[in-house]
Amino acid sequence: MSVDGEAVRTRSETGEADEPGWEVDPDDEWGVAVITTVGRQLKLRREAAGLRAAEFGAAIGYGEDLVYKVEGGKRIPRPDYLDRADEVLGAGGLISAMKEDVRKVRYPKTVRALGKLEAKAVEIALYECHIVPGLLQTPEHARSVIGAAQPPYSPDDVERMVAARLARQSIFERSPAPALSFVLEEGVLRRSIGGTMAWRQQLERLLEVGRLHNVVLQVMPMKCDTHSGLDGRIELLKFPDGTAVGRSDGAFNGRPTSEPKHLRILDLRYGTIRAQALSPGESLAFIEQLLGET
């Protein structure tokens, strides 16, 4: 095909239409409803404009097959798909306005719920003993961690989960900034998942985040006489109205809790872990040392 006399390959021809991470999760009822509605609206507007699917696809730079998938509620449209459709169909911004709901659909239901809580929290405290927390992961490291699961996720699910994990990191851009505290195990920082280059990027990301004014990042050393985090992961989120929610692998059956008595226990455990860990300055110096050794 050509646009303004210049040869152009559509995204379906370059394989982008089949890139993992953009399929609709059939078990996500809300997601299916959103994408079905968006697809129906796009089809009605296209037909009202007198455009066949192939003509419309050529005008927005996508293949006919993808147009049918989007309109049939089988494929999540990319943001630029909606922007181009809005322009071609003269929708005056109404189609582009769908991007926010469509963006949320790409993320699993459980991650959407967690993301909402993190977006409201004024304080987030996290002790992680097995992996780098998702809020701190680079795209390559997240892909390696998720891709290592057994039984393996499909490529589409992996990309959807990576996108969701990265979307949660928007908390670093919030204003006013929340107070963030992380404690990571030294063993986690010595496990170069994803290969040397990907791991160097991950260590650099930890240093970058650890230097932010609203972040306290600490390392729990392997050589320690006492360790109060042996029961596993702890997460605490506190909200502007004074309420909070927390969870620990080793308490309350691992379920989220908002009971004041339970939260006091988690607060005590987390505070003790922080006291046992390296100081923030020592922790950043330790990560810099690891980076130099990688």
PDB file of C-alpha atoms in Angstrom:
ATOM      1  CA  MET A   1       0.000   0.000   0.000  1.00  0.00           C
ATOM      2  CA  SER A   2       1.057   3.637  -0.200  1.00  0.00           C
ATOM      3  CA  VAL A   3       0.274   6.852   1.606  1.00  0.00           C
ATOM      4  CA  ASP A   4       0.892  10.129  -0.216  1.00  0.00           C
ATOM      5  CA  GLY A   5       2.821   8.168  -2.834  1.00  0.00           C
ATOM      6  CA  GLU A   6       5.178   6.636  -0.237  1.00  0.00           C
ATOM      7  CA  ALA A   7       5.322   2.871   0.251  1.00  0.00           C
ATOM      8  CA  VAL A   8       4.200   1.873   3.744  1.00  0.00           C
ATOM      9  CA  ARG A   9       3.852  -1.509   5.408  1.00  0.00           C
ATOM     10  CA  THR A  10       0.901  -1.964   7.741  1.00  0.00           C
ATOM     11  CA  ARG A  11       1.423  -3.229  11.265  1.00  0.00           C
ATOM     12  CA  SER A  12      -0.171  -6.530  10.344  1.00  0.00           C
ATOM     13  CA  GLU A  13       2.427  -6.965   7.597  1.00  0.00           C
ATOM     14  CA  THR A  14       5.306  -6.264   9.984  1.00  0.00           C
ATOM     15  CA  GLY A  15       3.938  -8.682  12.556  1.00  0.00           C
ATOM     16  CA  GLU A  16       2.989  -6.055  15.134  1.00  0.00           C
ATOM     17  CA  ALA A  17      -0.639  -7.121  15.012  1.00  0.00           C
ATOM     18  CA  ASP A  18       0.343 -10.463  16.505  1.00  0.00           C
ATOM     19  CA  GLU A  19       2.579  -9.047  19.242  1.00  0.00           C
ATOM     20  CA  PRO A  20       1.744 -10.744  22.556  1.00  0.00           C
ATOM     21  CA  GLY A  21      -0.070  -8.874  25.288  1.00  0.00           C
ATOM     22  CA  TRP A  22      -3.027  -7.466  23.369  1.00  0.00           C
ATOM     23  CA  GLU A  23      -5.499 -10.361  23.454  1.00  0.00           C
ATOM     24  CA  VAL A  24      -8.657 -10.007  25.533  1.00  0.00           C
ATOM     25  CA  ASP A  25      -8.765 -12.158  28.675  1.00  0.00           C
ATOM     26  CA  PRO A  26     -12.025 -14.153  28.309  1.00  0.00           C
ATOM     27  CA  ASP A  27     -12.280 -14.551  32.102  1.00  0.00           C
ATOM     28  CA  ASP A  28     -12.254 -10.795  32.685  1.00  0.00           C
ATOM     29  CA  GLU A  29     -15.945  -9.912  32.373  1.00  0.00           C
ATOM     30  CA  TRP A  30     -15.434  -6.169  32.747  1.00  0.00           C
ATOM     31  CA  GLY A  31     -12.564  -6.226  30.268  1.00  0.00           C
ATOM     32  CA  VAL A  32     -14.573  -8.182  27.707  1.00  0.00           C
ATOM     33  CA  ALA A  33     -17.484  -5.740  28.097  1.00  0.00           C
ATOM     34  CA  VAL A  34     -15.224  -2.699  27.595  1.00  0.00           C
ATOM     35  CA  ILE A  35     -13.471  -4.044  24.499  1.00  0.00           C
ATOM     36  CA  THR A  36     -16.730  -5.322  23.013  1.00  0.00           C
ATOM     37  CA  THR A  37     -18.313  -1.875  23.451  1.00  0.00           C
ATOM     38  CA  VAL A  38     -15.276  -0.099  21.998  1.00  0.00           C
ATOM     39  CA  GLY A  39     -15.224  -2.464  19.032  1.00  0.00           C
ATOM     40  CA  ARG A  40     -18.938  -1.971  18.369  1.00  0.00           C
ATOM     41  CA  GLN A  41     -18.563   1.814  18.452  1.00  0.00           C
ATOM     42  CA  LEU A  42     -15.622   1.689  16.059  1.00  0.00           C
ATOM     43  CA  LYS A  43     -17.546  -0.500  13.629  1.00  0.00           C
ATOM     44  CA  LEU A  44     -20.638   1.719  13.709  1.00  0.00           C
ATOM     45  CA  ARG A  45     -18.561   4.849  13.078  1.00  0.00           C
ATOM     46  CA  ARG A  46     -16.576   3.158  10.294  1.00  0.00           C
ATOM     47  CA  GLU A  47     -19.734   1.997   8.535  1.00  0.00           C
ATOM     48  CA  ALA A  48     -21.346   5.420   8.988  1.00  0.00           C
ATOM     49  CA  ALA A  49     -18.298   6.901   7.253  1.00  0.00           C
ATOM     50  CA  GLY A  50     -18.822   4.512   4.335  1.00  0.00           C
ATOM     51  CA  LEU A  51     -15.454   2.778   4.777  1.00  0.00           C
ATOM     52  CA  ARG A  52     -14.837  -0.931   4.267  1.00  0.00           C
ATOM     53  CA  ALA A  53     -12.614  -2.637   6.836  1.00  0.00           C
ATOM     54  CA  ALA A  54      -9.716  -2.845   4.382  1.00  0.00           C
ATOM     55  CA  GLU A  55     -10.000   0.859   3.498  1.00  0.00           C
ATOM     56  CA  PHE A  56     -10.203   1.872   7.131  1.00  0.00           C
ATOM     57  CA  GLY A  57      -7.220  -0.305   8.032  1.00  0.00           C
ATOM     58  CA  ALA A  58      -5.153   1.225   5.239  1.00  0.00           C
ATOM     59  CA  ALA A  59      -6.088   4.729   6.395  1.00  0.00           C
ATOM     60  CA  ILE A  60      -4.947   4.130   9.998  1.00  0.00           C
ATOM     61  CA  GLY A  61      -1.955   1.932   9.133  1.00  0.00           C
ATOM     62  CA  TYR A  62      -3.300  -1.418  10.312  1.00  0.00           C
ATOM     63  CA  GLY A  63      -4.334  -4.564   8.456  1.00  0.00           C
ATOM     64  CA  GLU A  64      -7.883  -5.590   7.640  1.00  0.00           C
ATOM     65  CA  ASP A  65      -7.653  -8.698   9.834  1.00  0.00           C
ATOM     66  CA  LEU A  66      -6.770  -6.629  12.902  1.00  0.00           C
ATOM     67  CA  VAL A  67      -9.643  -4.227  12.204  1.00  0.00           C
ATOM     68  CA  TYR A  68     -12.071  -7.150  12.283  1.00  0.00           C
ATOM     69  CA  LYS A  69     -10.522  -8.468  15.517  1.00  0.00           C
ATOM     70  CA  VAL A  70     -10.787  -5.092  17.249  1.00  0.00           C
ATOM     71  CA  GLU A  71     -14.355  -4.531  16.078  1.00  0.00           C
ATOM     72  CA  GLY A  72     -15.276  -8.050  17.144  1.00  0.00           C
ATOM     73  CA  GLY A  73     -13.962  -7.500  20.665  1.00  0.00           C
ATOM     74  CA  LYS A  74     -11.164 -10.031  20.205  1.00  0.00           C
ATOM     75  CA  ARG A  75      -8.200  -7.674  20.304  1.00  0.00           C
ATOM     76  CA  ILE A  76      -7.285  -4.750  22.544  1.00  0.00           C
ATOM     77  CA  PRO A  77      -6.586  -1.716  20.339  1.00  0.00           C
ATOM     78  CA  ARG A  78      -3.336   0.147  20.904  1.00  0.00           C
ATOM     79  CA  PRO A  79      -3.533   3.819  21.929  1.00  0.00           C
ATOM     80  CA  ASP A  80      -2.278   4.948  18.512  1.00  0.00           C
ATOM     81  CA  TYR A  81      -4.956   2.773  16.834  1.00  0.00           C
ATOM     82  CA  LEU A  82      -7.633   4.760  18.683  1.00  0.00           C
ATOM     83  CA  ASP A  83      -5.947   8.100  17.984  1.00  0.00           C
ATOM     84  CA  ARG A  84      -5.682   7.358  14.250  1.00  0.00           C
ATOM     85  CA  ALA A  85      -9.258   6.060  14.149  1.00  0.00           C
ATOM     86  CA  ASP A  86     -10.456   9.224  15.876  1.00  0.00           C
ATOM     87  CA  GLU A  87      -8.733  11.348  13.243  1.00  0.00           C
ATOM     88  CA  VAL A  88      -9.834   9.319  10.217  1.00  0.00           C
ATOM     89  CA  LEU A  89     -13.443   9.029  11.407  1.00  0.00           C
ATOM     90  CA  GLY A  90     -13.645  12.650  12.541  1.00  0.00           C
ATOM     91  CA  ALA A  91     -14.798  11.675  16.018  1.00  0.00           C
ATOM     92  CA  GLY A  92     -13.577  14.886  17.636  1.00  0.00           C
ATOM     93  CA  GLY A  93     -11.743  13.131  20.454  1.00  0.00           C
ATOM     94  CA  LEU A  94     -14.545  10.760  21.457  1.00  0.00           C
ATOM     95  CA  ILE A  95     -12.655   7.672  20.302  1.00  0.00           C
ATOM     96  CA  SER A  96      -9.344   8.832  21.761  1.00  0.00           C
ATOM     97  CA  ALA A  97     -11.135   9.338  25.079  1.00  0.00           C
ATOM     98  CA  MET A  98     -11.610   5.560  25.274  1.00  0.00           C
ATOM     99  CA  LYS A  99      -7.861   5.023  25.771  1.00  0.00           C
ATOM    100  CA  GLU A 100      -7.946   5.153  29.580  1.00  0.00           C
ATOM    101  CA  ASP A 101     -10.503   2.360  29.983  1.00  0.00           C
ATOM    102  CA  VAL A 102      -8.862   0.356  27.222  1.00  0.00           C
ATOM    103  CA  ARG A 103      -5.471   0.742  28.925  1.00  0.00           C
ATOM    104  CA  LYS A 104      -6.842  -0.704  32.161  1.00  0.00           C
ATOM    105  CA  VAL A 105      -8.298  -3.724  30.367  1.00  0.00           C
ATOM    106  CA  ARG A 106      -4.848  -4.900  29.363  1.00  0.00           C
ATOM    107  CA  TYR A 107      -3.938  -5.479  33.005  1.00  0.00           C
ATOM    108  CA  PRO A 108      -5.131  -8.564  34.961  1.00  0.00           C
ATOM    109  CA  LYS A 109      -8.002  -8.020  37.393  1.00  0.00           C
ATOM    110  CA  THR A 110      -5.897  -8.647  40.503  1.00  0.00           C
ATOM    111  CA  VAL A 111      -3.267  -6.151  39.368  1.00  0.00           C
ATOM    112  CA  ARG A 112      -5.919  -3.503  38.661  1.00  0.00           C
ATOM    113  CA  ALA A 113      -7.177  -3.863  42.226  1.00  0.00           C
ATOM    114  CA  LEU A 114      -3.668  -3.580  43.672  1.00  0.00           C
ATOM    115  CA  GLY A 115      -2.893  -0.622  41.421  1.00  0.00           C
ATOM    116  CA  LYS A 116      -5.931   1.258  42.725  1.00  0.00           C
ATOM    117  CA  LEU A 117      -4.791   0.786  46.324  1.00  0.00           C
ATOM    118  CA  GLU A 118      -1.220   1.844  45.553  1.00  0.00           C
ATOM    119  CA  ALA A 119      -2.487   4.904  43.688  1.00  0.00           C
ATOM    120  CA  LYS A 120      -4.341   6.069  46.819  1.00  0.00           C
ATOM    121  CA  ALA A 121      -1.674   5.209  49.394  1.00  0.00           C
ATOM    122  CA  VAL A 122       0.395   7.946  51.031  1.00  0.00           C
ATOM    123  CA  GLU A 123       2.813   5.377  52.478  1.00  0.00           C
ATOM    124  CA  ILE A 124       3.919   2.040  51.051  1.00  0.00           C
ATOM    125  CA  ALA A 125       6.274  -0.258  52.962  1.00  0.00           C
ATOM    126  CA  LEU A 126       7.481  -3.529  51.485  1.00  0.00           C
ATOM    127  CA  TYR A 127       9.829  -6.265  52.643  1.00  0.00           C
ATOM    128  CA  GLU A 128      10.603  -8.719  49.844  1.00  0.00           C
ATOM    129  CA  CYS A 129      12.634 -11.874  50.388  1.00  0.00           C
ATOM    130  CA  HIS A 130      12.501 -13.748  47.064  1.00  0.00           C
ATOM    131  CA  ILE A 131      12.533 -11.254  44.175  1.00  0.00           C
ATOM    132  CA  VAL A 132      13.031  -7.593  43.396  1.00  0.00           C
ATOM    133  CA  PRO A 133       9.622  -5.992  44.118  1.00  0.00           C
ATOM    134  CA  GLY A 134       7.504  -5.395  41.043  1.00  0.00           C
ATOM    135  CA  LEU A 135       7.479  -1.660  41.740  1.00  0.00           C
ATOM    136  CA  LEU A 136      11.259  -1.649  41.248  1.00  0.00           C
ATOM    137  CA  GLN A 137      11.624  -4.040  38.322  1.00  0.00           C
ATOM    138  CA  THR A 138      12.879  -3.041  34.891  1.00  0.00           C
ATOM    139  CA  PRO A 139      10.918  -4.339  31.871  1.00  0.00           C
ATOM    140  CA  GLU A 140      13.569  -6.940  31.025  1.00  0.00           C
ATOM    141  CA  HIS A 141      13.837  -8.202  34.580  1.00  0.00           C
ATOM    142  CA  ALA A 142      10.046  -8.360  34.926  1.00  0.00           C
ATOM    143  CA  ARG A 143       9.852 -10.333  31.693  1.00  0.00           C
ATOM    144  CA  SER A 144      12.511 -12.773  32.920  1.00  0.00           C
ATOM    145  CA  VAL A 145      10.853 -13.266  36.311  1.00  0.00           C
ATOM    146  CA  ILE A 146       7.357 -13.780  34.918  1.00  0.00           C
ATOM    147  CA  GLY A 147       8.639 -15.903  32.040  1.00  0.00           C
ATOM    148  CA  ALA A 148      10.383 -18.285  34.458  1.00  0.00           C
ATOM    149  CA  ALA A 149       7.120 -19.398  36.075  1.00  0.00           C
ATOM    150  CA  GLN A 150       6.120 -23.067  35.909  1.00  0.00           C
ATOM    151  CA  PRO A 151       3.861 -24.045  34.342  1.00  0.00           C
ATOM    152  CA  PRO A 152       4.766 -21.273  31.898  1.00  0.00           C
ATOM    153  CA  TYR A 153       2.436 -18.448  30.988  1.00  0.00           C
ATOM    154  CA  SER A 154       1.565 -17.900  27.353  1.00  0.00           C
ATOM    155  CA  PRO A 155       3.585 -15.166  25.596  1.00  0.00           C
ATOM    156  CA  ASP A 156       0.432 -13.048  25.534  1.00  0.00           C
ATOM    157  CA  ASP A 157      -0.083 -13.404  29.292  1.00  0.00           C
ATOM    158  CA  VAL A 158       3.576 -12.636  29.979  1.00  0.00           C
ATOM    159  CA  GLU A 159       3.403  -9.362  28.078  1.00  0.00           C
ATOM    160  CA  ARG A 160       0.102  -8.427  29.695  1.00  0.00           C
ATOM    161  CA  MET A 161       1.562  -9.036  33.160  1.00  0.00           C
ATOM    162  CA  VAL A 162       4.753  -7.114  32.356  1.00  0.00           C
ATOM    163  CA  ALA A 163       2.705  -4.149  31.137  1.00  0.00           C
ATOM    164  CA  ALA A 164       0.594  -4.249  34.290  1.00  0.00           C
ATOM    165  CA  ARG A 165       3.650  -4.387  36.528  1.00  0.00           C
ATOM    166  CA  LEU A 166       5.234  -1.406  34.806  1.00  0.00           C
ATOM    167  CA  ALA A 167       1.981   0.566  34.951  1.00  0.00           C
ATOM    168  CA  ARG A 168       2.018   0.327  38.756  1.00  0.00           C
ATOM    169  CA  GLN A 169       5.328   2.201  38.738  1.00  0.00           C
ATOM    170  CA  SER A 170       3.459   5.398  37.917  1.00  0.00           C
ATOM    171  CA  ILE A 171       3.399   5.957  41.688  1.00  0.00           C
ATOM    172  CA  PHE A 172       6.924   7.376  41.298  1.00  0.00           C
ATOM    173  CA  GLU A 173       5.444  10.198  39.219  1.00  0.00           C
ATOM    174  CA  ARG A 174       2.689  11.141  41.674  1.00  0.00           C
ATOM    175  CA  SER A 175       2.481  14.574  43.213  1.00  0.00           C
ATOM    176  CA  PRO A 176       2.534  14.834  46.144  1.00  0.00           C
ATOM    177  CA  ALA A 177       4.872  11.858  46.223  1.00  0.00           C
ATOM    178  CA  PRO A 178       4.031   8.972  48.569  1.00  0.00           C
ATOM    179  CA  ALA A 179       6.564   7.823  51.158  1.00  0.00           C
ATOM    180  CA  LEU A 180       8.034   4.534  49.892  1.00  0.00           C
ATOM    181  CA  SER A 181      10.123   2.081  51.884  1.00  0.00           C
ATOM    182  CA  PHE A 182      11.689  -1.136  50.575  1.00  0.00           C
ATOM    183  CA  VAL A 183      13.798  -3.810  52.256  1.00  0.00           C
ATOM    184  CA  LEU A 184      15.383  -6.390  49.940  1.00  0.00           C
ATOM    185  CA  GLU A 185      17.378  -9.484  50.777  1.00  0.00           C
ATOM    186  CA  GLU A 186      21.053  -9.549  49.806  1.00  0.00           C
ATOM    187  CA  GLY A 187      20.513 -12.971  48.236  1.00  0.00           C
ATOM    188  CA  VAL A 188      17.981 -11.469  45.841  1.00  0.00           C
ATOM    189  CA  LEU A 189      20.542  -8.883  44.729  1.00  0.00           C
ATOM    190  CA  ARG A 190      23.107 -11.582  43.965  1.00  0.00           C
ATOM    191  CA  ARG A 191      20.775 -13.582  41.713  1.00  0.00           C
ATOM    192  CA  SER A 192      21.316 -12.175  38.209  1.00  0.00           C
ATOM    193  CA  ILE A 193      18.060 -13.319  36.658  1.00  0.00           C
ATOM    194  CA  GLY A 194      17.828 -12.420  32.977  1.00  0.00           C
ATOM    195  CA  GLY A 195      21.576 -12.334  32.269  1.00  0.00           C
ATOM    196  CA  THR A 196      24.391  -9.902  32.943  1.00  0.00           C
ATOM    197  CA  MET A 197      23.214  -6.913  30.907  1.00  0.00           C
ATOM    198  CA  ALA A 198      19.624  -7.116  32.104  1.00  0.00           C
ATOM    199  CA  TRP A 199      20.820  -7.471  35.675  1.00  0.00           C
ATOM    200  CA  ARG A 200      23.136  -4.467  35.419  1.00  0.00           C
ATOM    201  CA  GLN A 201      20.167  -2.411  34.257  1.00  0.00           C
ATOM    202  CA  GLN A 202      18.171  -3.695  37.234  1.00  0.00           C
ATOM    203  CA  LEU A 203      20.875  -2.724  39.719  1.00  0.00           C
ATOM    204  CA  GLU A 204      21.131   0.702  38.099  1.00  0.00           C
ATOM    205  CA  ARG A 205      17.368   1.084  38.452  1.00  0.00           C
ATOM    206  CA  LEU A 206      17.577   0.248  42.165  1.00  0.00           C
ATOM    207  CA  LEU A 207      20.236   2.924  42.636  1.00  0.00           C
ATOM    208  CA  GLU A 208      18.155   5.449  40.692  1.00  0.00           C
ATOM    209  CA  VAL A 209      15.027   4.818  42.765  1.00  0.00           C
ATOM    210  CA  GLY A 210      16.954   4.528  46.026  1.00  0.00           C
ATOM    211  CA  ARG A 211      18.241   8.085  45.595  1.00  0.00           C
ATOM    212  CA  LEU A 212      14.765   9.620  45.241  1.00  0.00           C
ATOM    213  CA  HIS A 213      13.828  11.962  48.079  1.00  0.00           C
ATOM    214  CA  ASN A 214      10.675  10.016  48.954  1.00  0.00           C
ATOM    215  CA  VAL A 215      12.228   6.538  48.845  1.00  0.00           C
ATOM    216  CA  VAL A 216      14.112   4.595  51.512  1.00  0.00           C
ATOM    217  CA  LEU A 217      15.738   1.449  50.136  1.00  0.00           C
ATOM    218  CA  GLN A 218      17.548  -0.977  52.422  1.00  0.00           C
ATOM    219  CA  VAL A 219      19.331  -4.306  52.073  1.00  0.00           C
ATOM    220  CA  MET A 220      19.063  -7.117  54.612  1.00  0.00           C
ATOM    221  CA  PRO A 221      22.559  -8.652  54.730  1.00  0.00           C
ATOM    222  CA  MET A 222      23.088 -12.401  54.657  1.00  0.00           C
ATOM    223  CA  LYS A 223      25.423 -12.106  57.653  1.00  0.00           C
ATOM    224  CA  CYS A 224      23.061 -11.152  60.458  1.00  0.00           C
ATOM    225  CA  ASP A 225      22.615 -12.625  63.927  1.00  0.00           C
ATOM    226  CA  THR A 226      18.887 -11.870  64.083  1.00  0.00           C
ATOM    227  CA  HIS A 227      16.322 -11.719  61.309  1.00  0.00           C
ATOM    228  CA  SER A 228      12.649 -10.947  61.967  1.00  0.00           C
ATOM    229  CA  GLY A 229      11.543 -11.459  58.363  1.00  0.00           C
ATOM    230  CA  LEU A 230      11.868 -15.226  58.153  1.00  0.00           C
ATOM    231  CA  ASP A 231       8.098 -15.634  57.865  1.00  0.00           C
ATOM    232  CA  GLY A 232       8.202 -14.037  54.417  1.00  0.00           C
ATOM    233  CA  ARG A 233       6.994 -11.015  52.522  1.00  0.00           C
ATOM    234  CA  ILE A 234       5.345  -8.055  54.268  1.00  0.00           C
ATOM    235  CA  GLU A 235       3.433  -5.222  52.599  1.00  0.00           C
ATOM    236  CA  LEU A 236       1.791  -2.230  54.257  1.00  0.00           C
ATOM    237  CA  LEU A 237      -0.239   0.517  52.564  1.00  0.00           C
ATOM    238  CA  LYS A 238      -1.483   3.571  54.477  1.00  0.00           C
ATOM    239  CA  PHE A 239      -4.108   5.982  53.161  1.00  0.00           C
ATOM    240  CA  PRO A 240      -4.875   9.714  53.666  1.00  0.00           C
ATOM    241  CA  ASP A 241      -7.907   9.027  55.890  1.00  0.00           C
ATOM    242  CA  GLY A 242      -5.792   7.128  58.419  1.00  0.00           C
ATOM    243  CA  THR A 243      -6.875   3.665  57.306  1.00  0.00           C
ATOM    244  CA  ALA A 244      -4.432   1.024  56.164  1.00  0.00           C
ATOM    245  CA  VAL A 245      -4.194  -2.460  54.701  1.00  0.00           C
ATOM    246  CA  GLY A 246      -1.425  -4.980  55.089  1.00  0.00           C
ATOM    247  CA  ARG A 247      -0.438  -8.503  54.223  1.00  0.00           C
ATOM    248  CA  SER A 248       2.252 -10.945  55.289  1.00  0.00           C
ATOM    249  CA  ASP A 249       3.077 -14.423  54.033  1.00  0.00           C
ATOM    250  CA  GLY A 250       3.499 -15.620  57.604  1.00  0.00           C
ATOM    251  CA  ALA A 251       0.503 -14.029  59.314  1.00  0.00           C
ATOM    252  CA  PHE A 252      -3.296 -14.099  59.109  1.00  0.00           C
ATOM    253  CA  ASN A 253      -3.265 -16.879  56.503  1.00  0.00           C
ATOM    254  CA  GLY A 254      -1.477 -14.573  54.077  1.00  0.00           C
ATOM    255  CA  ARG A 255      -4.665 -12.587  53.471  1.00  0.00           C
ATOM    256  CA  PRO A 256      -4.921  -8.780  53.301  1.00  0.00           C
ATOM    257  CA  THR A 257      -6.067  -7.288  56.607  1.00  0.00           C
ATOM    258  CA  SER A 258      -7.248  -3.891  57.807  1.00  0.00           C
ATOM    259  CA  GLU A 259      -7.727  -4.900  61.445  1.00  0.00           C
ATOM    260  CA  PRO A 260      -5.881  -2.394  63.698  1.00  0.00           C
ATOM    261  CA  LYS A 261      -4.522  -5.214  65.894  1.00  0.00           C
ATOM    262  CA  HIS A 262      -3.135  -7.062  62.877  1.00  0.00           C
ATOM    263  CA  LEU A 263      -1.679  -3.882  61.383  1.00  0.00           C
ATOM    264  CA  ARG A 264       0.172  -3.126  64.609  1.00  0.00           C
ATOM    265  CA  ILE A 265       1.805  -6.556  64.424  1.00  0.00           C
ATOM    266  CA  LEU A 266       2.860  -6.016  60.811  1.00  0.00           C
ATOM    267  CA  ASP A 267       4.133  -2.528  61.657  1.00  0.00           C
ATOM    268  CA  LEU A 268       6.216  -3.960  64.490  1.00  0.00           C
ATOM    269  CA  ARG A 269       7.673  -6.690  62.298  1.00  0.00           C
ATOM    270  CA  TYR A 270       8.484  -4.328  59.464  1.00  0.00           C
ATOM    271  CA  GLY A 271      10.050  -1.766  61.782  1.00  0.00           C
ATOM    272  CA  THR A 272      12.236  -4.456  63.354  1.00  0.00           C
ATOM    273  CA  ILE A 273      13.340  -5.693  59.924  1.00  0.00           C
ATOM    274  CA  ARG A 274      14.333  -2.156  58.939  1.00  0.00           C
ATOM    275  CA  ALA A 275      16.371  -1.802  62.123  1.00  0.00           C
ATOM    276  CA  GLN A 276      18.188  -5.062  61.370  1.00  0.00           C
ATOM    277  CA  ALA A 277      18.945  -4.141  57.744  1.00  0.00           C
ATOM    278  CA  LEU A 278      21.803  -2.004  56.440  1.00  0.00           C
ATOM    279  CA  SER A 279      21.204   1.730  56.624  1.00  0.00           C
ATOM    280  CA  PRO A 280      19.978   3.430  53.415  1.00  0.00           C
ATOM    281  CA  GLY A 281      23.464   4.829  52.751  1.00  0.00           C
ATOM    282  CA  GLU A 282      25.143   1.486  53.384  1.00  0.00           C
ATOM    283  CA  SER A 283      22.564  -0.226  51.201  1.00  0.00           C
ATOM    284  CA  LEU A 284      23.174   2.036  48.195  1.00  0.00           C
ATOM    285  CA  ALA A 285      26.921   1.604  48.612  1.00  0.00           C
ATOM    286  CA  PHE A 286      26.431  -2.169  48.690  1.00  0.00           C
ATOM    287  CA  ILE A 287      24.375  -2.098  45.485  1.00  0.00           C
ATOM    288  CA  GLU A 288      27.032   0.069  43.813  1.00  0.00           C
ATOM    289  CA  GLN A 289      29.622  -2.537  44.822  1.00  0.00           C
ATOM    290  CA  LEU A 290      27.534  -5.316  43.305  1.00  0.00           C
ATOM    291  CA  LEU A 291      27.144  -3.299  40.112  1.00  0.00           C
ATOM    292  CA  GLY A 292      30.898  -2.926  39.899  1.00  0.00           C
ATOM    293  CA  GLU A 293      31.308  -6.690  40.293  1.00  0.00           C
ATOM    294  CA  THR A 294      28.696  -7.540  37.635  1.00  0.00           C
TER     295      THR A 294
END
